[in-house]
C-alpha positions as MATLAB code, in Angstrom:
seq = 'MDLSSLARPQALRGGSTGALGAHAARRRSVQLLRPRRPTFRCSVEAAKQQVQGTLAAEAEAARKECFGVFCTTYDLEADEKTKSWKKLVNVSVSGAAGMISNHLLFKLASGEVFGQDQPIALKLLGSERSLQALEGVAMELEDSLYPLLREVSIGIDPYVIFEDADWALLIGAKPRGPGVERAALLDINGQIFAEQGKALNAVASRNVKVIVVGNPCNTNALICLKNAPNLPAKNFHALTRLDENRAKCQLALKAGVFYDKISNMTIWGNHSTTQVPDFLNAKINGRPVKEVIKDTKWLEEDFTITVQKRGGVLIQKWGRSSAASTAVSIVDAMRSLVTPTPEGDWFSTGVYTTGNPYGIAEDIVFSMPCRSKGRW';
ca = [
      19.736  -80.607   -1.932;
      23.289  -79.878   -3.080;
      24.470  -83.415   -3.772;
      28.119  -82.351   -4.107;
      28.236  -80.932   -0.577;
      28.299  -84.274    1.201;
      31.618  -84.467    2.995;
      34.306  -87.114    2.689;
      34.597  -89.399    5.742;
      37.902  -89.103    7.578;
      38.490  -92.743    8.557;
      40.132  -94.096    5.428;
      42.976  -96.521    5.002;
      44.909  -97.831    2.038;
      44.446 -101.100    0.183;
      46.572 -104.161   -0.491;
      47.412 -105.447   -3.920;
      49.272 -108.201   -5.731;
      49.548 -109.977   -9.061;
      48.142 -113.445   -9.638;
      50.638 -115.716  -11.297;
      48.785 -119.024  -11.198;
      48.225 -119.113  -14.943;
      51.743 -117.965  -15.747;
      53.233 -120.414  -13.252;
      52.080 -123.296  -15.400;
      54.230 -122.100  -18.313;
      57.635 -123.778  -18.603;
      59.780 -120.749  -19.397;
      58.215 -118.395  -16.894;
      60.736 -116.850  -14.524;
      60.060 -115.582  -11.045;
      61.205 -111.987  -10.604;
      63.223 -111.638   -7.404;
      64.038 -108.355   -5.653;
      67.630 -107.135   -5.915;
      69.790 -107.234   -2.794;
      70.149 -103.789   -1.172;
      73.561 -102.096   -1.478;
      75.174 -100.157    1.383;
      77.691  -97.312    1.242;
      80.075  -96.285    4.051;
      79.138  -92.626    4.416;
      76.780  -90.670    6.620;
      74.828  -89.299    3.645;
      74.631  -92.694    1.976;
      73.476  -94.240    5.259;
      70.844  -91.504    5.656;
      69.570  -92.134    2.139;
      69.608  -95.870    2.774;
      67.476  -95.476    5.931;
      65.044  -93.154    4.161;
      64.752  -95.587    1.265;
      64.143  -98.489    3.656;
      61.425  -96.569    5.526;
      59.741  -95.613    2.253;
      59.861  -99.230    1.079;
      58.395 -100.409    4.382;
      55.598  -97.845    4.137;
      54.835  -98.965    0.587;
      54.904 -102.606    1.667;
      52.462 -101.820    4.467;
      50.102 -100.108    2.052;
      50.310 -102.969   -0.397;
      50.573 -105.873    2.001;
      49.346 -108.984    0.220;
      49.299 -112.721    0.698;
      49.713 -116.014   -1.118;
      49.851 -116.295   -4.859;
      48.521 -112.759   -5.360;
      51.872 -111.409   -4.094;
      53.962 -113.227   -6.692;
      54.848 -111.478   -9.928;
      55.856 -113.551  -12.923;
      57.558 -112.305  -16.058;
      56.092 -113.591  -19.316;
      58.458 -113.773  -22.259;
      57.252 -111.809  -25.277;
      56.757 -114.950  -27.373;
      54.549 -116.467  -24.660;
      51.851 -113.839  -25.058;
      49.226 -115.213  -27.393;
      47.647 -113.227  -30.196;
      44.455 -113.045  -28.152;
      46.236 -111.546  -25.128;
      44.141 -108.563  -23.964;
      44.785 -105.641  -21.688;
      43.761 -106.268  -18.090;
      40.252 -105.097  -17.151;
      40.159 -103.476  -13.720;
      36.914 -104.127  -11.843;
      36.402 -102.376   -8.502;
      33.697 -103.737   -6.195;
      32.447 -102.041   -3.032;
      30.810 -104.101   -0.328;
      33.103 -106.884   -1.458;
      32.781 -108.902    1.759;
      28.973 -109.015    1.550;
      26.578 -111.709    0.393;
      26.008 -110.307   -3.103;
      29.738 -110.067   -3.767;
      30.254 -113.573   -2.409;
      28.289 -114.797   -5.423;
      29.376 -112.120   -7.911;
      33.168 -112.162   -7.619;
      33.517 -115.785   -8.657;
      31.327 -115.197  -11.705;
      33.518 -112.282  -12.741;
      36.721 -114.268  -12.181;
      35.413 -117.205  -14.235;
      34.975 -115.097  -17.374;
      31.152 -115.025  -17.416;
      31.065 -111.315  -18.266;
      34.081 -110.529  -20.440;
      34.791 -113.916  -22.015;
      37.405 -116.628  -21.721;
      40.215 -114.603  -23.309;
      39.988 -111.520  -21.081;
      42.259 -111.290  -18.003;
      40.760 -109.423  -15.067;
      41.883 -107.616  -11.916;
      39.509 -107.435   -8.938;
      39.873 -104.497   -6.551;
      37.791 -105.106   -3.452;
      36.567 -102.323   -1.166;
      35.446 -103.032    2.375;
      35.409 -101.321    5.758;
      37.450 -101.512    8.955;
      34.911 -103.958   10.339;
      34.908 -106.185    7.244;
      38.623 -106.169    6.419;
      39.304 -109.591    7.914;
      36.340 -111.051    6.022;
      37.711 -109.391    2.884;
      40.959 -111.294    3.351;
      38.901 -114.478    3.550;
      37.226 -113.612    0.239;
      40.640 -113.090   -1.362;
      41.818 -116.442    0.023;
      38.845 -118.184   -1.573;
      39.582 -116.492   -4.893;
      43.188 -117.638   -4.523;
      42.133 -121.238   -3.870;
      39.806 -121.242   -6.902;
      42.747 -121.055   -9.364;
      40.950 -118.931  -11.955;
      43.391 -118.550  -14.873;
      41.848 -115.216  -15.921;
      42.177 -113.638  -12.472;
      45.515 -111.822  -12.644;
      45.300 -109.444   -9.692;
      43.353 -109.020   -6.461;
      43.544 -105.907   -4.270;
      41.747 -105.314   -0.983;
      41.382 -102.164    1.071;
      39.071  -99.665    2.738;
      40.039  -96.441    0.928;
      38.017  -95.834   -2.281;
      40.761  -93.509   -3.536;
      43.081  -96.529   -3.599;
      40.671  -99.252   -4.710;
      39.054  -97.183   -7.498;
      42.375  -96.197   -9.079;
      42.293  -96.841  -12.871;
      38.982  -98.732  -12.522;
      37.342  -99.667  -15.839;
      34.223 -100.846  -13.989;
      32.928  -99.862  -10.565;
      30.233 -102.066   -9.058;
      28.912 -100.124   -6.074;
      27.239 -102.714   -3.896;
      28.309 -101.627   -0.426;
      25.473  -99.928    1.457;
      23.302 -100.438    4.498;
      20.902 -103.196    3.378;
      17.144 -103.318    3.728;
      15.692 -105.324    6.565;
      12.157 -106.544    7.214;
       9.656 -103.681    6.972;
      12.249 -101.153    5.740;
      11.577  -99.247    2.516;
      14.482  -98.287    0.262;
      13.856  -94.539    0.723;
      14.553  -94.861    4.457;
      18.151  -95.747    3.639;
      18.860  -92.467    1.818;
      20.408  -90.487    4.679;
      22.886  -93.226    5.550;
      23.753  -94.392    2.056;
      23.765  -90.962    0.437;
      26.996  -90.108    2.277;
      28.598  -93.329    1.063;
      27.814  -92.702   -2.594;
      28.818  -89.035   -2.477;
      32.234  -90.100   -1.228;
      32.546  -92.872   -3.803;
      31.565  -90.475   -6.600;
      34.347  -88.109   -5.550;
      36.838  -90.963   -5.447;
      35.837  -92.182   -8.918;
      36.100  -88.639  -10.240;
      39.619  -88.355   -8.843;
      41.256  -91.675   -9.722;
      39.148  -93.960  -11.957;
      39.527  -94.437  -15.701;
      37.969  -91.528  -17.581;
      35.598  -94.017  -19.256;
      34.738  -96.042  -16.148;
      31.346  -97.797  -16.221;
      29.504  -97.535  -12.900;
      26.646  -99.793  -11.772;
      24.996  -98.730   -8.518;
      23.362 -101.564   -6.588;
      23.090 -100.188   -3.029;
      19.597  -98.880   -2.269;
      17.911  -96.608   -3.067;
      19.955  -97.231   -6.195;
      18.382  -94.634   -8.512;
      18.994  -91.806   -6.035;
      22.409  -93.158   -5.067;
      23.415  -93.292   -8.736;
      22.364  -89.651   -9.127;
      24.302  -88.626   -6.010;
      27.332  -90.530   -7.273;
      27.349  -89.003  -10.759;
      26.755  -85.486   -9.382;
      29.919  -85.935   -7.329;
      31.867  -87.085  -10.401;
      31.515  -84.115  -12.791;
      34.568  -85.103  -14.846;
      33.114  -88.503  -15.807;
      30.430  -89.093  -18.490;
      27.000  -89.080  -16.830;
      25.798  -91.712  -19.292;
      28.290  -94.189  -17.800;
      26.359  -94.347  -14.515;
      23.649  -96.991  -14.131;
      21.176  -97.958  -11.420;
      20.561 -101.706  -11.353;
      17.006 -102.551  -12.444;
      17.955 -105.760  -14.215;
      16.848 -107.799  -11.211;
      13.359 -106.314  -11.622;
      13.426 -107.171  -15.338;
      14.421 -110.750  -14.527;
      11.671 -111.024  -11.932;
       9.101 -109.742  -14.429;
      10.251 -112.229  -17.076;
       9.963 -115.035  -14.532;
       6.347 -114.142  -13.692;
       5.321 -113.905  -17.353;
       6.993 -117.225  -18.144;
       5.246 -118.948  -15.234;
       1.837 -117.574  -16.231;
       2.289 -118.463  -19.921;
       3.757 -121.911  -19.224;
       6.940 -121.266  -21.190;
      10.623 -121.128  -20.311;
      12.250 -117.826  -19.361;
      14.199 -117.422  -22.594;
      10.939 -117.069  -24.524;
      10.295 -113.673  -22.892;
      11.783 -110.607  -24.609;
      11.365 -106.830  -24.790;
      10.708 -106.507  -21.075;
      10.986 -102.966  -19.749;
      11.122 -101.671  -16.195;
      10.166  -97.990  -16.057;
      11.152  -95.782  -13.134;
      12.804  -96.676   -9.845;
      13.998  -99.920   -8.345;
      11.190  -99.681   -5.796;
       7.491 -100.385   -5.299;
       6.732  -97.481   -7.668;
       8.328  -99.188  -10.661;
       6.211 -100.037  -13.714;
       6.933 -103.439  -15.308;
       5.753 -102.939  -18.903;
       3.788 -105.968  -20.159;
       2.240 -103.988  -23.040;
       5.488 -103.932  -25.036;
       6.884 -107.266  -23.816;
       6.728 -110.372  -26.004;
       6.356 -114.121  -25.506;
       7.760 -116.202  -28.350;
       7.779 -113.018  -30.417;
       4.078 -112.306  -29.836;
       2.655 -109.484  -27.683;
       2.033 -110.648  -24.123;
      -1.696 -109.839  -24.270;
      -2.104 -112.213  -27.219;
      -0.675 -115.067  -25.150;
      -1.949 -114.224  -21.658;
      -5.652 -113.398  -21.905;
      -6.075 -112.729  -18.177;
      -6.084 -108.916  -18.299;
      -6.886 -108.563  -14.604;
      -3.819 -110.630  -13.678;
      -1.603 -108.530  -15.955;
      -2.868 -105.184  -14.733;
      -3.011 -106.037  -11.043;
      -1.337 -109.232   -9.827;
       1.627 -109.183  -12.212;
       2.559 -105.581  -11.478;
       2.171 -105.883   -7.709;
       4.095 -109.178   -7.606;
       7.092 -107.654   -9.406;
       6.983 -104.443   -7.380;
       6.908 -106.272   -4.044;
       8.996 -109.322   -4.875;
      12.029 -108.029   -2.991;
      10.019 -107.325    0.158;
       8.403 -110.758    0.091;
      11.811 -112.359   -0.287;
      13.084 -110.457    2.757;
      10.125 -111.759    4.791;
      10.868 -115.332    3.711;
      14.645 -115.166    3.832;
      15.246 -112.655    6.619;
      17.549 -110.627    4.367;
      17.563 -109.025    0.941;
      18.304 -111.004   -2.213;
      21.935 -111.881   -2.889;
      22.448 -114.661   -5.460;
      19.765 -113.387   -7.841;
      21.150 -109.849   -7.493;
      24.619 -111.099   -8.427;
      23.189 -112.855  -11.487;
      21.409 -109.658  -12.533;
      24.627 -107.631  -12.209;
      26.342 -110.077  -14.557;
      23.372 -109.832  -16.954;
      23.501 -106.028  -16.841;
      27.238 -105.925  -17.540;
      26.923 -108.374  -20.448;
      24.104 -106.314  -21.929;
      26.321 -103.231  -21.880;
      29.385 -104.872  -23.473;
      27.712 -107.121  -26.070;
      25.403 -106.154  -28.949;
      21.705 -106.374  -28.095;
      19.868 -109.007  -30.173;
      18.002 -107.459  -33.098;
      14.613 -106.130  -32.056;
      15.153 -106.661  -28.322;
      16.191 -104.327  -25.497;
      17.112 -104.379  -21.813;
      16.318 -102.237  -18.764;
      18.762 -100.089  -16.845;
      18.497  -96.912  -14.791;
      20.238  -94.101  -16.687;
      20.647  -90.334  -16.513;
      17.595  -88.892  -18.234;
      18.898  -85.651  -19.707;
      18.246  -85.841  -23.471;
      16.006  -88.923  -23.266;
      13.440  -89.483  -26.096;
      10.488  -90.473  -23.859;
       9.516  -87.155  -22.298;
      10.769  -88.247  -18.871;
      11.837  -85.426  -16.558;
      15.440  -84.294  -17.047;
      18.281  -84.601  -14.539;
      17.215  -87.761  -12.717;
      18.155  -91.446  -12.944;
      15.268  -93.484  -14.331;
      14.988  -97.012  -15.702;
      14.018  -97.290  -19.358;
      14.558  -99.581  -22.382;
      18.071  -99.426  -23.851;
      20.077 -101.116  -26.601;
      23.816 -101.579  -26.890;
      26.355 -101.998  -29.658;
      29.229 -101.920  -27.186;
      27.893  -98.532  -26.022;
      24.258  -98.121  -24.998;
];
């Protein structure tokens, strides 16, 4: 299948944006920037230009309509900027009105990923149907008074929301329901990720990091990167960190230890029931798993099946796919990519396989063990 041939949907609309001044507002010498009064000239040509300028301003205001504190721009004096002041990180999130994002966005705004000295801008992508809910999300972010959250934008056009994105978290997709396998979602979600790949290729930062969450995430990540030929393929990831976390949980429960004692856990393959959670190379308190857990039958059968089918069991119990634990795993995945991996350890992420050292087929997206020193 030619993955670049998927067409762009026609029903697109622009986003809304504004700057958060809550942190700056608490500074004494901060001044509120006010718009200049319009000037009028008594001539036909001047009046024509004035009308055209007013119409253009109204069109721009409509495209960037915002609300509350996110609309207010404050001017910081040069001496107010601390030595640790960093350039804004732009994070675009699709499916921003959904359950996963409802947990994730507040973690991002609080500094859990980038640290307590890194200001952040959130650009939230929704749909016509979810736009009102998206405004509600922005209102909650507004009411939370996060000092690091400098900007929030909302909209339904990926070409607007992905502009200058440093990170793109692609969550929006038709979710799994009871009895639905991830592969069944390909026809519907493939169109979404082809379009988003084209938008990223057109307007995002040239070094944007992309984490695909919407299922089937390995295939969607491949579709996305194939539609973004001007971006580095190695910057596209399929989220398998949730599977890694689930595997660590099961090993910790069986061994009677806490989760942080489990290391070197690898998920091979797809985020699906075909994945292989690798207990042979994992460690518990620095020792090989098989030295700690003697129950070989449990490791080879129960452990693997439990991890593979954990998501489906949760859907049966919960009536919907996982949300909070997925948000936590996205944060974990982002931190693993931006911070040095502890010596001797690794993490799992689905990456483009061309040039891989494991003999895995080329030109697919496949989860494997990775390390990072700021770049994986």
